[in-house]
GROMACS .gro file of N, CA, C and O in nm:
model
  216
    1UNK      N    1  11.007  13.053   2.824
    1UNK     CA    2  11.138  13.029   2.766
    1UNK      C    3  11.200  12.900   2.818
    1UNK      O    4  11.241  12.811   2.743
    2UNK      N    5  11.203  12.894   2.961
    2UNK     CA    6  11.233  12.768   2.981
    2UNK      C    7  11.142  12.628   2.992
    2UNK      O    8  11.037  12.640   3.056
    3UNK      N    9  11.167  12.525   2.948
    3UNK     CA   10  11.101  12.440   2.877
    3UNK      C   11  11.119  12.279   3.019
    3UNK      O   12  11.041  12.184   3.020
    4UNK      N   13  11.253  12.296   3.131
    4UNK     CA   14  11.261  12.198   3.195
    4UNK      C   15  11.310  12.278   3.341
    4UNK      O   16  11.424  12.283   3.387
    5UNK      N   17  11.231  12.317   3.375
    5UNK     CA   18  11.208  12.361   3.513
    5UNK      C   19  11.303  12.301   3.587
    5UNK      O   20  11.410  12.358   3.610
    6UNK      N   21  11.277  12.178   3.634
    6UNK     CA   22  11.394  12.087   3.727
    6UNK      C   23  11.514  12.100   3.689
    6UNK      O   24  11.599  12.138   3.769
    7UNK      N   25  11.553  12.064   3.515
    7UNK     CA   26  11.673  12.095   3.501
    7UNK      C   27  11.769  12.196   3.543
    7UNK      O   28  11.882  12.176   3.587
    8UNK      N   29  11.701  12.326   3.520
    8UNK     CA   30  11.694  12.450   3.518
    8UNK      C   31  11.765  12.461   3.658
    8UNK      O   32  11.873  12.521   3.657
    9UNK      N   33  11.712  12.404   3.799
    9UNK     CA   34  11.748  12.381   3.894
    9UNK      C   35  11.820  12.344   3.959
    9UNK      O   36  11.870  12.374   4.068
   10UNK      N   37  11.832  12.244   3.862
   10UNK     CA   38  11.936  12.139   3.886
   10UNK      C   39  12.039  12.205   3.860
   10UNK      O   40  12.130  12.193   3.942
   11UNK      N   41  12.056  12.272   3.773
   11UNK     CA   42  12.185  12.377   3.746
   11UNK      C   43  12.208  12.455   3.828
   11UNK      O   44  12.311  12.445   3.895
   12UNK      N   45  12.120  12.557   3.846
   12UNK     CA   46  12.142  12.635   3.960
   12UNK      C   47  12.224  12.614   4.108
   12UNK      O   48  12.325  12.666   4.155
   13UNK      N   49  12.140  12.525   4.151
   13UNK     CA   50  12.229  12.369   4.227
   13UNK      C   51  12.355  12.379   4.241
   13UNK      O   52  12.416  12.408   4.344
   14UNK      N   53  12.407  12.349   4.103
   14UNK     CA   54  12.518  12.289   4.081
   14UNK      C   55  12.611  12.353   4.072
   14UNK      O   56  12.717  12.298   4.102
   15UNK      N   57  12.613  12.478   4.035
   15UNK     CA   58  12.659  12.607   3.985
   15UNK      C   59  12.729  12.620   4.138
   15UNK      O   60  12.847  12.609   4.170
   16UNK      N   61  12.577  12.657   4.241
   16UNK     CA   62  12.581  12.698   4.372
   16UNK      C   63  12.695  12.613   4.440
   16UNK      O   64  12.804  12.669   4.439
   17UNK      N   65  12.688  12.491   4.498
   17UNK     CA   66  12.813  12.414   4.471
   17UNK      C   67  12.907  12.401   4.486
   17UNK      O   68  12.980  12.365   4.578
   18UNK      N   69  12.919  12.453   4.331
   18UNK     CA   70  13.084  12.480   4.250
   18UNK      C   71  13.172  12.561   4.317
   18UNK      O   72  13.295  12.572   4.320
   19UNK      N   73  13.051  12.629   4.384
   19UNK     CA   74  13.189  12.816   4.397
   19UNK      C   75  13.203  12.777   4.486
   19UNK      O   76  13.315  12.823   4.508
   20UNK      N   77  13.161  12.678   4.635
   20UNK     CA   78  13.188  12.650   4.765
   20UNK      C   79  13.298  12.525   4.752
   20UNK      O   80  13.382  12.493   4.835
   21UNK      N   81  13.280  12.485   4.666
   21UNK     CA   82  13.357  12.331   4.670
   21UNK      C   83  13.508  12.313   4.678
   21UNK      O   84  13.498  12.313   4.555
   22UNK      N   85  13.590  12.304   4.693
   22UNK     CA   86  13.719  12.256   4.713
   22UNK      C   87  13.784  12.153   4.687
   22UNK      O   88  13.906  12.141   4.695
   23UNK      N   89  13.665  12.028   4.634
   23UNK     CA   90  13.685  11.874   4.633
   23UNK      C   91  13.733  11.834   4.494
   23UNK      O   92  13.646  11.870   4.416
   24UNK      N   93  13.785  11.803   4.461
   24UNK     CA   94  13.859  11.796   4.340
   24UNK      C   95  13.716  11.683   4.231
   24UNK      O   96  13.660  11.717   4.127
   25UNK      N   97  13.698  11.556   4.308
   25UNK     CA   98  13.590  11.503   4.279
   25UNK      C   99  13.466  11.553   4.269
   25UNK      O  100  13.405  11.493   4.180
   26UNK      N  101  13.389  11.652   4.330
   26UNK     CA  102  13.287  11.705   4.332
   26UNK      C  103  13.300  11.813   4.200
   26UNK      O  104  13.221  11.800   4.106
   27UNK      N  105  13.386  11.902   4.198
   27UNK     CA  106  13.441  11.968   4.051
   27UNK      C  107  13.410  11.903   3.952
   27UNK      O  108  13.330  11.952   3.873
   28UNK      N  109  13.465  11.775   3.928
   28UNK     CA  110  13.492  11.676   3.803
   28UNK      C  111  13.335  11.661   3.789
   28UNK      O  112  13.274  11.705   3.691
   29UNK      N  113  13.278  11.600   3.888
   29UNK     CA  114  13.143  11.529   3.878
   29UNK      C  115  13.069  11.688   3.809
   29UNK      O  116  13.076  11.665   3.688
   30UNK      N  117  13.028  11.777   3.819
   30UNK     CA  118  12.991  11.884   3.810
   30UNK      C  119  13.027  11.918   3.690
   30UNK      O  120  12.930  11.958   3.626
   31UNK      N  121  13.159  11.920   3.610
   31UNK     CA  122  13.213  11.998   3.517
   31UNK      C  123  13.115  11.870   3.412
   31UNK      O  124  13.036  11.902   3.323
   32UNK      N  125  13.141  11.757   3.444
   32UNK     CA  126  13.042  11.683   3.395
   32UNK      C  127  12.934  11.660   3.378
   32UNK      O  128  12.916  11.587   3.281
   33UNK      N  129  12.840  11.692   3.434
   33UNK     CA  130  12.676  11.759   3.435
   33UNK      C  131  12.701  11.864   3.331
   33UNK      O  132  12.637  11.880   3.226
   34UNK      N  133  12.787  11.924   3.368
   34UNK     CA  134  12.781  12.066   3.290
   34UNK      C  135  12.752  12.018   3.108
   34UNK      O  136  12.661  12.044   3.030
   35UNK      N  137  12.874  11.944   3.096
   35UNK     CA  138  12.902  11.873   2.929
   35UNK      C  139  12.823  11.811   2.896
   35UNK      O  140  12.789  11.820   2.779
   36UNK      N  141  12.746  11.706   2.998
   36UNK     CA  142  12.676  11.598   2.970
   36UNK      C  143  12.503  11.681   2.936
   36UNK      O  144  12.450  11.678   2.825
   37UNK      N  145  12.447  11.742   3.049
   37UNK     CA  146  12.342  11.776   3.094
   37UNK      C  147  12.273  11.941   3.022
   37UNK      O  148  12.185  11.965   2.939
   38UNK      N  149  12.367  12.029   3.104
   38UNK     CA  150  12.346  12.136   3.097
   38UNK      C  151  12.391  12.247   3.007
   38UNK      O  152  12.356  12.364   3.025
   39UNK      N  153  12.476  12.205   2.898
   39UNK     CA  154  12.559  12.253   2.782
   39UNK      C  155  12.403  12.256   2.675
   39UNK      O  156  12.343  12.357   2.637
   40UNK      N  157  12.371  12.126   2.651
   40UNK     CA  158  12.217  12.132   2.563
   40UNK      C  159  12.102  12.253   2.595
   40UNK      O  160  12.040  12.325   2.517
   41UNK      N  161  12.102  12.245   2.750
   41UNK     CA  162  11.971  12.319   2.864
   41UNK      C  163  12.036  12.461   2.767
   41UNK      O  164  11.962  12.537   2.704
   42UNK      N  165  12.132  12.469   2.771
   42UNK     CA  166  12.171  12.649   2.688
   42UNK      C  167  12.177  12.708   2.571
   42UNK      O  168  12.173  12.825   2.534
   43UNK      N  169  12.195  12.540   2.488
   43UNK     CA  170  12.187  12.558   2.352
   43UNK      C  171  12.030  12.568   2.334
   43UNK      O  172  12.013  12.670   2.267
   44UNK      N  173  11.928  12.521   2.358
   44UNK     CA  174  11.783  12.538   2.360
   44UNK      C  175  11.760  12.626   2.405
   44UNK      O  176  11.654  12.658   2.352
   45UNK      N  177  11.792  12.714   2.490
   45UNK     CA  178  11.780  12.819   2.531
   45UNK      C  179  11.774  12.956   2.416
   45UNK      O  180  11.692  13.041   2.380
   46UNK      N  181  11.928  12.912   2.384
   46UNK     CA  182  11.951  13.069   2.243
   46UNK      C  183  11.866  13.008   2.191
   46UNK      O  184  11.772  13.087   2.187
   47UNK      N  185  11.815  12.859   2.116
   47UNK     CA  186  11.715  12.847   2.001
   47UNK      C  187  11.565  12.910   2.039
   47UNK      O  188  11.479  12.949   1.961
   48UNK      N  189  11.564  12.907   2.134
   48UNK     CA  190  11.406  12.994   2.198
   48UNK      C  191  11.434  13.128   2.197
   48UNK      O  192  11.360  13.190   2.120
   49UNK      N  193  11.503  13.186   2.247
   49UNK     CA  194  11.522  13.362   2.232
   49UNK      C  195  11.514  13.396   2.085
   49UNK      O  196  11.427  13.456   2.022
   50UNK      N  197  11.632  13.339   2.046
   50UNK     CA  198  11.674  13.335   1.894
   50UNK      C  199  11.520  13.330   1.789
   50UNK      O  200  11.505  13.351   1.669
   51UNK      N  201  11.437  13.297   1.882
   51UNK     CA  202  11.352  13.233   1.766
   51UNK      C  203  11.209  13.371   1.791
   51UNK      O  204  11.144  13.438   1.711
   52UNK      N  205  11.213  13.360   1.939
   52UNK     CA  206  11.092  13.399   1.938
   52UNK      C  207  11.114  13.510   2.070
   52UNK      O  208  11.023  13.532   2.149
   53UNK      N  209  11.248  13.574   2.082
   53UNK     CA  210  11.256  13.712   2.197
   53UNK      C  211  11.298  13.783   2.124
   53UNK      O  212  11.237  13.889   2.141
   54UNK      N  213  11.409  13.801   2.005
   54UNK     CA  214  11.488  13.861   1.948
   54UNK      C  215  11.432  13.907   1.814
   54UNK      O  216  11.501  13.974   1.738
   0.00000   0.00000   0.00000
């Protein structure tokens, strides 16, 4: 199902992070990965279940 391993990670990562962070900058940078990066990593995601789990 998943197709970019690192990415995948990279999220995880980032996620991990998030919930510790306090930094107003580190948030921003992050909420941005999120939009930029990792918003697609999920939409490909439902198109794989969607296609071929469900």
């Amino acid at each position: 199902m998943i197709q970019d391993e690192e990415l995948w990670l990279s999220a995880l990562r980032e996620r991990n992070n998030v919930v510790h962070s306090y930094n107003r900058n580190v948030a921003t940078e992050i909420v941005l990965l999120a939009k930029g990066q990792f918003y697609q990593m999920f939409c490909d995601l439902k198109k794989e279940v969607d296609g071929h789990w469900v």
